[in-house]
Short mmCIF file of C-alpha atoms in Angstrom, two decimals:
data_model
loop_
_atom_site.label_atom_id
_atom_site.label_comp_id
_atom_site.label_asym_id
_atom_site.label_seq_id
_atom_site.Cartn_x
_atom_site.Cartn_y
_atom_site.Cartn_z
CA UNK A 1 71.51 109.31 93.49
CA UNK A 2 73.31 106.03 92.99
CA UNK A 3 73.63 103.70 96.14
CA UNK A 4 76.63 101.27 95.90
CA UNK A 5 76.31 97.92 97.86
CA UNK A 6 80.19 97.38 98.92
CA UNK A 7 80.89 94.83 101.23
CA UNK A 8 83.69 96.79 102.98
CA UNK A 9 82.93 100.34 102.15
CA UNK A 10 79.25 100.18 102.02
CA UNK A 11 78.81 101.63 105.41
CA UNK A 12 81.20 104.56 104.35
CA UNK A 13 79.48 105.39 101.27
CA UNK A 14 76.18 105.36 102.74
CA UNK A 15 76.95 107.57 105.50
CA UNK A 16 78.13 110.76 103.35
CA UNK A 17 75.25 110.64 100.84
CA UNK A 18 73.51 114.26 100.99
CA UNK A 19 69.95 114.60 101.42
CA UNK A 20 69.05 115.01 104.93
CA UNK A 21 67.94 117.78 106.33
CA UNK A 22 68.56 117.47 109.98
CA UNK A 23 72.91 116.76 109.46
CA UNK A 24 75.54 118.41 107.21
CA UNK A 25 77.84 116.24 105.82
CA UNK A 26 76.11 112.80 106.85
CA UNK A 27 72.70 111.44 105.13
CA UNK A 28 70.62 110.70 108.47
CA UNK A 29 68.32 108.57 106.07
CA UNK A 30 71.03 106.52 104.47
CA UNK A 31 73.11 105.53 108.20
CA UNK A 32 69.27 104.74 109.06
CA UNK A 33 69.16 102.33 106.58
CA UNK A 34 72.63 100.86 107.27
CA UNK A 35 71.30 100.57 111.15
CA UNK A 36 68.16 98.82 109.67
CA UNK A 37 70.53 96.17 107.94
CA UNK A 38 73.29 96.31 110.30
CA UNK A 39 73.93 92.42 110.14
CA UNK A 40 75.22 93.31 106.66
CA UNK A 41 77.80 95.86 108.39
CA UNK A 42 78.71 93.81 111.53
CA UNK A 43 82.35 94.01 111.24
CA UNK A 44 82.53 97.39 110.41
CA UNK A 45 80.11 98.48 113.06
CA UNK A 46 82.01 95.96 115.61
CA UNK A 47 85.28 97.90 114.74
CA UNK A 48 83.57 101.01 115.43
CA UNK A 49 82.15 100.29 118.99
CA UNK A 50 85.61 99.00 119.53
CA UNK A 51 87.40 102.29 118.88
CA UNK A 52 84.17 103.75 120.77
CA UNK A 53 85.24 101.84 123.74
CA UNK A 54 88.55 102.69 123.93
CA UNK A 55 87.66 106.61 123.89
CA UNK A 56 85.22 105.80 127.26
CA UNK A 57 88.00 106.43 129.65
CA UNK A 58 89.25 109.51 127.39
CA UNK A 59 90.11 112.34 129.87
CA UNK A 60 88.13 115.76 128.79
CA UNK A 61 90.46 118.46 126.94
CA UNK A 62 89.84 121.90 127.17
CA UNK A 63 91.79 125.50 125.91
CA UNK A 64 92.22 125.87 129.64
CA UNK A 65 95.31 123.04 129.38
CA UNK A 66 97.32 124.97 127.53
CA UNK A 67 100.46 126.60 129.62
CA UNK A 68 100.36 130.08 127.90
CA UNK A 69 97.82 133.08 127.44
CA UNK A 70 97.29 134.90 124.44
CA UNK A 71 97.70 138.64 124.48
CA UNK A 72 93.77 139.13 125.07
CA UNK A 73 94.76 137.69 128.63
CA UNK A 74 91.92 135.54 128.80
CA UNK A 75 92.98 131.60 128.54
CA UNK A 76 89.69 130.84 127.15
CA UNK A 77 90.81 132.28 124.13
CA UNK A 78 92.02 129.63 121.45
CA UNK A 79 95.61 129.66 120.31
CA UNK A 80 98.10 128.37 117.60
CA UNK A 81 100.96 129.05 115.59
CA UNK A 82 101.64 128.69 112.15
CA UNK A 83 102.89 125.34 111.17
CA UNK A 84 105.47 126.41 108.30
CA UNK A 85 107.40 129.46 110.32
CA UNK A 86 110.65 128.78 111.83
CA UNK A 87 113.25 131.24 113.83
CA UNK A 88 115.60 133.32 111.12
CA UNK A 89 118.43 131.74 111.51
CA UNK A 90 120.52 134.99 110.92
CA UNK A 91 118.66 136.96 113.99
CA UNK A 92 120.20 136.41 117.04
CA UNK A 93 116.70 136.08 118.70
CA UNK A 94 115.21 134.45 115.58
CA UNK A 95 112.61 137.07 115.04
CA UNK A 96 110.44 137.85 112.80
CA UNK A 97 110.12 134.13 111.68
CA UNK A 98 110.47 132.92 108.31
CA UNK A 99 108.53 130.80 106.16
CA UNK A 100 109.45 127.39 104.93
CA UNK A 101 106.23 126.26 103.05
CA UNK A 102 105.32 122.45 104.15
CA UNK A 103 108.07 122.33 106.62
CA UNK A 104 106.19 121.64 110.32
CA UNK A 105 108.03 123.51 113.06
CA UNK A 106 107.81 121.29 115.97
CA UNK A 107 107.24 124.12 118.30
CA UNK A 108 103.44 124.44 117.36
CA UNK A 109 103.20 121.35 119.85
CA UNK A 110 103.99 123.50 122.90
CA UNK A 111 100.28 125.06 122.29
CA UNK A 112 98.00 122.09 123.06
CA UNK A 113 94.69 123.77 121.71
CA UNK A 114 94.91 122.78 118.26
CA UNK A 115 95.79 119.16 119.04
CA UNK A 116 93.14 118.88 122.09
CA UNK A 117 90.34 120.48 119.43
CA UNK A 118 91.13 117.64 116.99
CA UNK A 119 91.22 114.93 119.62
CA UNK A 120 87.91 116.32 121.00
CA UNK A 121 86.14 116.56 116.96
CA UNK A 122 87.48 112.88 116.30
CA UNK A 123 86.55 111.49 120.02
CA UNK A 124 82.91 112.92 119.92
CA UNK A 125 82.51 112.19 115.93
CA UNK A 126 83.26 108.09 116.86
CA UNK A 127 81.00 108.41 120.15
CA UNK A 128 78.34 110.19 118.38
CA UNK A 129 78.09 107.30 115.41
CA UNK A 130 78.83 104.59 118.20
CA UNK A 131 75.46 105.95 120.02
CA UNK A 132 73.55 105.99 117.08
CA UNK A 133 74.02 102.65 115.74
CA UNK A 134 74.17 100.93 119.35
CA UNK A 135 71.57 103.11 121.26
CA UNK A 136 73.77 102.84 124.54
CA UNK A 137 73.82 105.62 126.45
CA UNK A 138 77.58 105.32 127.72
CA UNK A 139 78.58 106.55 124.51
CA UNK A 140 76.02 109.56 124.67
CA UNK A 141 76.86 110.42 128.13
CA UNK A 142 80.84 110.38 127.48
CA UNK A 143 80.50 112.35 124.39
CA UNK A 144 78.13 115.07 126.07
CA UNK A 145 80.63 115.28 129.10
CA UNK A 146 83.39 115.89 126.38
CA UNK A 147 81.25 118.74 124.59
CA UNK A 148 80.34 120.40 127.95
CA UNK A 149 84.26 120.68 129.15
CA UNK A 150 84.97 122.17 126.15
CA UNK A 151 82.17 124.44 124.84
CA UNK A 152 79.68 125.00 128.02
CA UNK A 153 81.34 124.84 131.34
CA UNK A 154 82.53 128.49 132.41
CA UNK A 155 85.37 127.49 133.93
CA UNK A 156 86.79 125.45 130.51
CA UNK A 157 84.79 126.84 127.63
CA UNK A 158 86.55 128.06 124.66
CA UNK A 159 85.47 131.42 123.55
CA UNK A 160 83.72 131.54 120.04
CA UNK A 161 86.92 132.91 118.13
CA UNK A 162 89.93 132.43 116.50
CA UNK A 163 91.40 135.73 117.02
CA UNK A 164 94.80 134.01 117.78
CA UNK A 165 94.57 131.44 115.51
CA UNK A 166 98.50 130.33 113.65
CA UNK A 167 100.09 133.07 115.41
CA UNK A 168 103.77 134.04 113.28
CA UNK A 169 106.42 134.96 116.27
CA UNK A 170 107.74 138.65 115.45
CA UNK A 171 104.86 139.30 113.00
CA UNK A 172 101.25 138.62 114.38
CA UNK A 173 99.51 137.42 117.05
CA UNK A 174 96.49 136.07 114.63
CA UNK A 175 95.71 135.25 111.53
CA UNK A 176 92.61 134.64 109.39
CA UNK A 177 94.46 131.51 108.03
CA UNK A 178 94.28 129.92 111.75
CA UNK A 179 90.42 129.34 110.80
CA UNK A 180 91.72 126.20 108.88
CA UNK A 181 92.05 124.61 112.29
CA UNK A 182 88.36 124.01 112.93
CA UNK A 183 87.53 122.71 109.01
CA UNK A 184 86.05 119.48 110.92
CA UNK A 185 83.49 121.32 112.77
CA UNK A 186 81.13 119.29 110.32
CA UNK A 187 81.76 116.26 111.62
CA UNK A 188 81.40 117.41 115.38
CA UNK A 189 77.95 119.30 114.33
CA UNK A 190 76.43 115.81 112.63
CA UNK A 191 77.54 114.18 115.83
CA UNK A 192 75.70 116.38 117.96
CA UNK A 193 72.44 116.08 115.92
CA UNK A 194 72.97 112.11 116.44
CA UNK A 195 73.49 112.62 120.46
CA UNK A 196 70.46 115.17 120.78
CA UNK A 197 68.15 112.23 120.75
CA UNK A 198 70.05 110.41 123.54
CA UNK A 199 68.98 111.02 127.64
CA UNK A 200 72.57 112.37 128.11
CA UNK A 201 72.16 115.41 126.13
CA UNK A 202 69.69 117.79 128.13
CA UNK A 203 67.99 120.10 125.86
CA UNK A 204 69.92 122.95 127.61
CA UNK A 205 72.81 121.67 126.89
CA UNK A 206 71.80 121.27 123.03
CA UNK A 207 70.57 124.71 123.23
CA UNK A 208 73.85 125.84 124.58
CA UNK A 209 75.90 124.14 121.89
CA UNK A 210 73.57 125.75 119.37
CA UNK A 211 74.17 129.20 120.98
CA UNK A 212 77.80 128.73 120.82
CA UNK A 213 78.04 127.69 117.22
CA UNK A 214 75.89 130.92 116.35
CA UNK A 215 78.36 132.90 118.35
CA UNK A 216 81.25 131.11 116.28
CA UNK A 217 79.39 131.61 112.82
CA UNK A 218 78.92 134.98 113.28
CA UNK A 219 82.80 135.59 114.03
CA UNK A 220 83.50 133.89 110.91
CA UNK A 221 81.41 135.90 108.97
CA UNK A 222 81.96 139.45 110.73
CA UNK A 223 85.35 139.41 111.74
CA UNK A 224 88.44 140.62 109.73
CA UNK A 225 90.08 137.57 110.33
CA UNK A 226 86.66 135.74 108.72
CA UNK A 227 86.53 138.16 105.74
CA UNK A 228 90.31 137.37 104.99
CA UNK A 229 89.81 133.92 105.02
CA UNK A 230 86.81 133.75 102.88
CA UNK A 231 88.81 135.43 100.10
CA UNK A 232 92.01 133.76 100.40
CA UNK A 233 91.68 132.19 97.12
CA UNK A 234 92.69 128.45 97.77
CA UNK A 235 91.91 125.48 100.21
CA UNK A 236 91.38 127.87 102.86
CA UNK A 237 88.40 129.46 101.00
CA UNK A 238 86.98 125.83 100.30
CA UNK A 239 86.89 125.29 103.85
CA UNK A 240 85.81 128.38 104.82
CA UNK A 241 82.48 127.84 103.45
CA UNK A 242 82.53 124.25 104.12
CA UNK A 243 82.61 125.18 107.56
CA UNK A 244 80.25 128.11 107.52
CA UNK A 245 77.47 126.30 105.47
CA UNK A 246 77.37 123.63 108.00
CA UNK A 247 77.19 126.00 110.97
CA UNK A 248 74.04 127.73 109.24
CA UNK A 249 72.54 124.71 108.60
CA UNK A 250 73.21 123.30 111.99
CA UNK A 251 71.74 126.72 113.49
CA UNK A 252 68.81 126.59 110.97
CA UNK A 253 69.92 129.44 109.31
CA UNK A 254 68.51 128.01 105.98
CA UNK A 255 68.86 131.80 103.98
CA UNK A 256 72.29 132.60 105.33
CA UNK A 257 73.50 128.88 104.07
CA UNK A 258 72.08 129.80 100.98
CA UNK A 259 73.71 132.93 100.85
CA UNK A 260 77.06 131.65 101.60
CA UNK A 261 76.86 128.84 98.66
CA UNK A 262 76.20 131.34 96.50
CA UNK A 263 79.10 133.64 97.57
CA UNK A 264 81.24 130.21 97.25
CA UNK A 265 80.49 129.31 93.98
CA UNK A 266 82.78 132.24 92.57
CA UNK A 267 85.48 132.02 94.98
CA UNK A 268 85.65 128.00 94.74
CA UNK A 269 84.50 126.77 91.43
CA UNK A 270 84.64 129.42 89.42
CA UNK A 271 88.22 130.58 90.24
CA UNK A 272 90.12 127.32 91.82
CA UNK A 273 89.81 124.75 89.01
CA UNK A 274 91.30 125.05 85.55
CA UNK A 275 89.82 123.85 82.69
CA UNK A 276 91.55 120.66 82.54
CA UNK A 277 90.72 120.03 86.17
CA UNK A 278 94.16 121.21 88.00
CA UNK A 279 94.38 123.57 90.95
CA UNK A 280 96.77 126.26 90.35
CA UNK A 281 96.70 127.52 93.60
CA UNK A 282 97.42 124.17 95.40
CA UNK A 283 99.87 123.48 92.59
CA UNK A 284 102.08 126.24 93.63
CA UNK A 285 102.82 124.81 97.08
CA UNK A 286 105.59 122.51 98.15
CA UNK A 287 103.20 119.57 98.76
CA UNK A 288 101.08 119.65 95.73
CA UNK A 289 99.62 116.34 96.11
CA UNK A 290 98.58 116.60 99.64
CA UNK A 291 96.81 120.29 98.89
CA UNK A 292 95.50 119.05 95.73
CA UNK A 293 93.48 116.10 97.16
CA UNK A 294 92.87 118.30 100.49
CA UNK A 295 91.09 121.17 98.69
CA UNK A 296 89.27 118.51 96.54
CA UNK A 297 87.62 116.93 99.43
CA UNK A 298 86.57 120.05 100.67
CA UNK A 299 85.10 121.43 97.04
CA UNK A 300 83.39 117.74 97.36
CA UNK A 301 81.97 118.43 100.86
CA UNK A 302 80.91 121.79 99.24
CA UNK A 303 78.83 119.95 96.77
CA UNK A 304 76.95 117.93 99.31
CA UNK A 305 76.11 121.19 101.01
CA UNK A 306 75.15 123.11 97.84
CA UNK A 307 72.67 120.16 97.34
CA UNK A 308 71.42 120.56 100.96
CA UNK A 309 70.55 124.19 100.57
CA UNK A 310 68.87 123.34 96.73
CA UNK A 311 71.65 124.14 94.57
CA UNK A 312 73.36 121.05 92.93
CA UNK A 313 76.69 121.60 91.81
CA UNK A 314 77.86 118.13 90.51
CA UNK A 315 77.13 119.21 86.93
CA UNK A 316 77.98 122.83 87.24
CA UNK A 317 80.30 124.47 84.45
CA UNK A 318 80.98 120.88 82.66
CA UNK A 319 80.84 119.05 85.51
CA UNK A 320 84.26 121.02 86.53
CA UNK A 321 84.74 119.08 90.14
CA UNK A 322 84.67 115.93 88.45
CA UNK A 323 87.45 117.13 86.04
CA UNK A 324 89.66 117.85 89.00
CA UNK A 325 89.15 114.41 90.51
CA UNK A 326 89.83 112.84 86.97
CA UNK A 327 93.03 115.13 87.13
CA UNK A 328 94.32 113.45 90.13
CA UNK A 329 93.27 109.70 89.36
CA UNK A 330 96.27 108.67 86.78
CA UNK A 331 98.43 109.23 89.98
CA UNK A 332 97.10 106.38 91.78
CA UNK A 333 99.20 103.96 89.18
CA UNK A 334 102.47 103.74 90.14
CA UNK A 335 103.89 103.95 86.47
CA UNK A 336 102.24 107.81 86.46
CA UNK A 337 104.76 110.04 87.89
CA UNK A 338 103.85 112.83 89.65
CA UNK A 339 105.36 115.69 87.96
CA UNK A 340 104.98 118.44 90.47
CA UNK A 341 106.84 119.21 93.82
CA UNK A 342 105.88 116.87 96.91
CA UNK A 343 108.40 117.25 99.34
CA UNK A 344 106.61 114.75 101.45
CA UNK A 345 105.58 110.95 101.18
CA UNK A 346 103.14 110.60 98.21
CA UNK A 347 100.06 109.09 100.05
CA UNK A 348 97.01 107.74 97.48
CA UNK A 349 95.19 107.13 100.59
CA UNK A 350 94.52 110.99 100.44
CA UNK A 351 92.17 110.57 97.44
CA UNK A 352 90.18 107.87 99.10
CA UNK A 353 87.52 110.11 100.56
CA UNK A 354 86.35 112.12 97.56
CA UNK A 355 86.72 108.57 95.42
CA UNK A 356 83.62 107.39 97.97
CA UNK A 357 81.55 110.88 97.09
CA UNK A 358 82.26 110.38 93.54
CA UNK A 359 81.31 106.69 93.52
CA UNK A 360 77.81 107.24 95.22
CA UNK A 361 77.26 110.19 92.77
CA UNK A 362 78.44 109.14 89.45
CA UNK A 363 76.53 106.41 87.87
CA UNK A 364 78.93 105.17 85.57
CA UNK A 365 80.67 102.99 87.78
CA UNK A 366 84.29 104.00 87.16
CA UNK A 367 84.87 105.22 90.57
CA UNK A 368 83.83 101.99 92.41
CA UNK A 369 85.97 100.16 90.31
CA UNK A 370 88.71 102.38 91.56
CA UNK A 371 87.84 101.80 94.64
CA UNK A 372 87.95 97.99 94.34
CA UNK A 373 91.49 98.11 92.66
CA UNK A 374 93.51 100.47 94.56
CA UNK A 375 92.17 100.43 98.26
CA UNK A 376 92.37 97.33 100.46
CA UNK A 377 89.70 97.68 103.67
CA UNK A 378 90.30 97.12 106.03
CA UNK A 379 94.30 96.42 105.79
CA UNK A 380 94.49 100.39 104.78
CA UNK A 381 92.24 101.29 108.16
CA UNK A 382 90.90 104.23 105.91
CA UNK A 383 87.75 104.24 107.73
CA UNK A 384 90.06 106.55 110.25
CA UNK A 385 90.65 108.84 107.31
CA UNK A 386 86.79 109.81 107.30
CA UNK A 387 86.03 109.85 110.88
CA UNK A 388 82.97 107.72 109.41
CA UNK A 389 82.51 103.92 110.47
#
């Protein structure tokens, strides 16, 4: 696989290659190379440390912070509400809620679990990388404490299920669609791997985290919610397989990871991308650019994970995943108007993570050139997009 030497984004490119057996999305060997030559990346690493330092005073979050309890009566059960569902104005009590695709109901903020989970993942991701590059135990200690609160401490741990994810008032107390809310677990798992060499993360804690992930993976595969999400047919399916493959690799269930990869192939690459590279399921939404780029990010992560289980898909079906990227590329130029519905701001930065992976994989140099032409680090602060330094 090609390596790029880019003064401003090189650290990003090296961080997401796909050959390490010990991490899921990050390539451990490549970030070790960055560490060995970190003088060339001093600005990026300095910014990483600054962000990590700001997290040292972060208060631990947990599912116990929310003010409500699921119908199970167990506050340890994760809860959230579907973002695009609103009170029916024609009903006195607003029930059942009705769907307004792409329009977020601010009510979802009343349940803190989703916001807190994402806050936890972002923090542990940065702290894990900060520990890796600095070997300073203060970052590992903070990350370990945050992880202990969310996953291990009996008083505050989350139960390993999403039975009550993305509920809809008046319709359902939880849906398989809620599983999308743990789509960033790959970042979290890689951070745990980086932290596992620290003094702060004990063997007992590491084993407890692995046990929790195994239990959650079992729920993802065997629950009805999980089964529904696997065959949802759009970005939910793609992110489902990114999650489950990452967890299978993290827990060293390699045969399961290979089985998931094979199942995902027909449900993702064979079903979601047309010959011209378009993604019909995402183009049927009201935020077509957002969802096309979001699903493509997951597709490229699926490609990284497929390579890790020995089933590379970069050239599968006449390079169909490359065609999906090329379908979107013309619209990075303002003179090419996106002709599909997009009810929110058209943000070219959404395509940045995919371009980084493509620039690292495809040798022709076109994606590297586009990175130089269309993105301006550090002004765009695009490192936040990937949660990598």
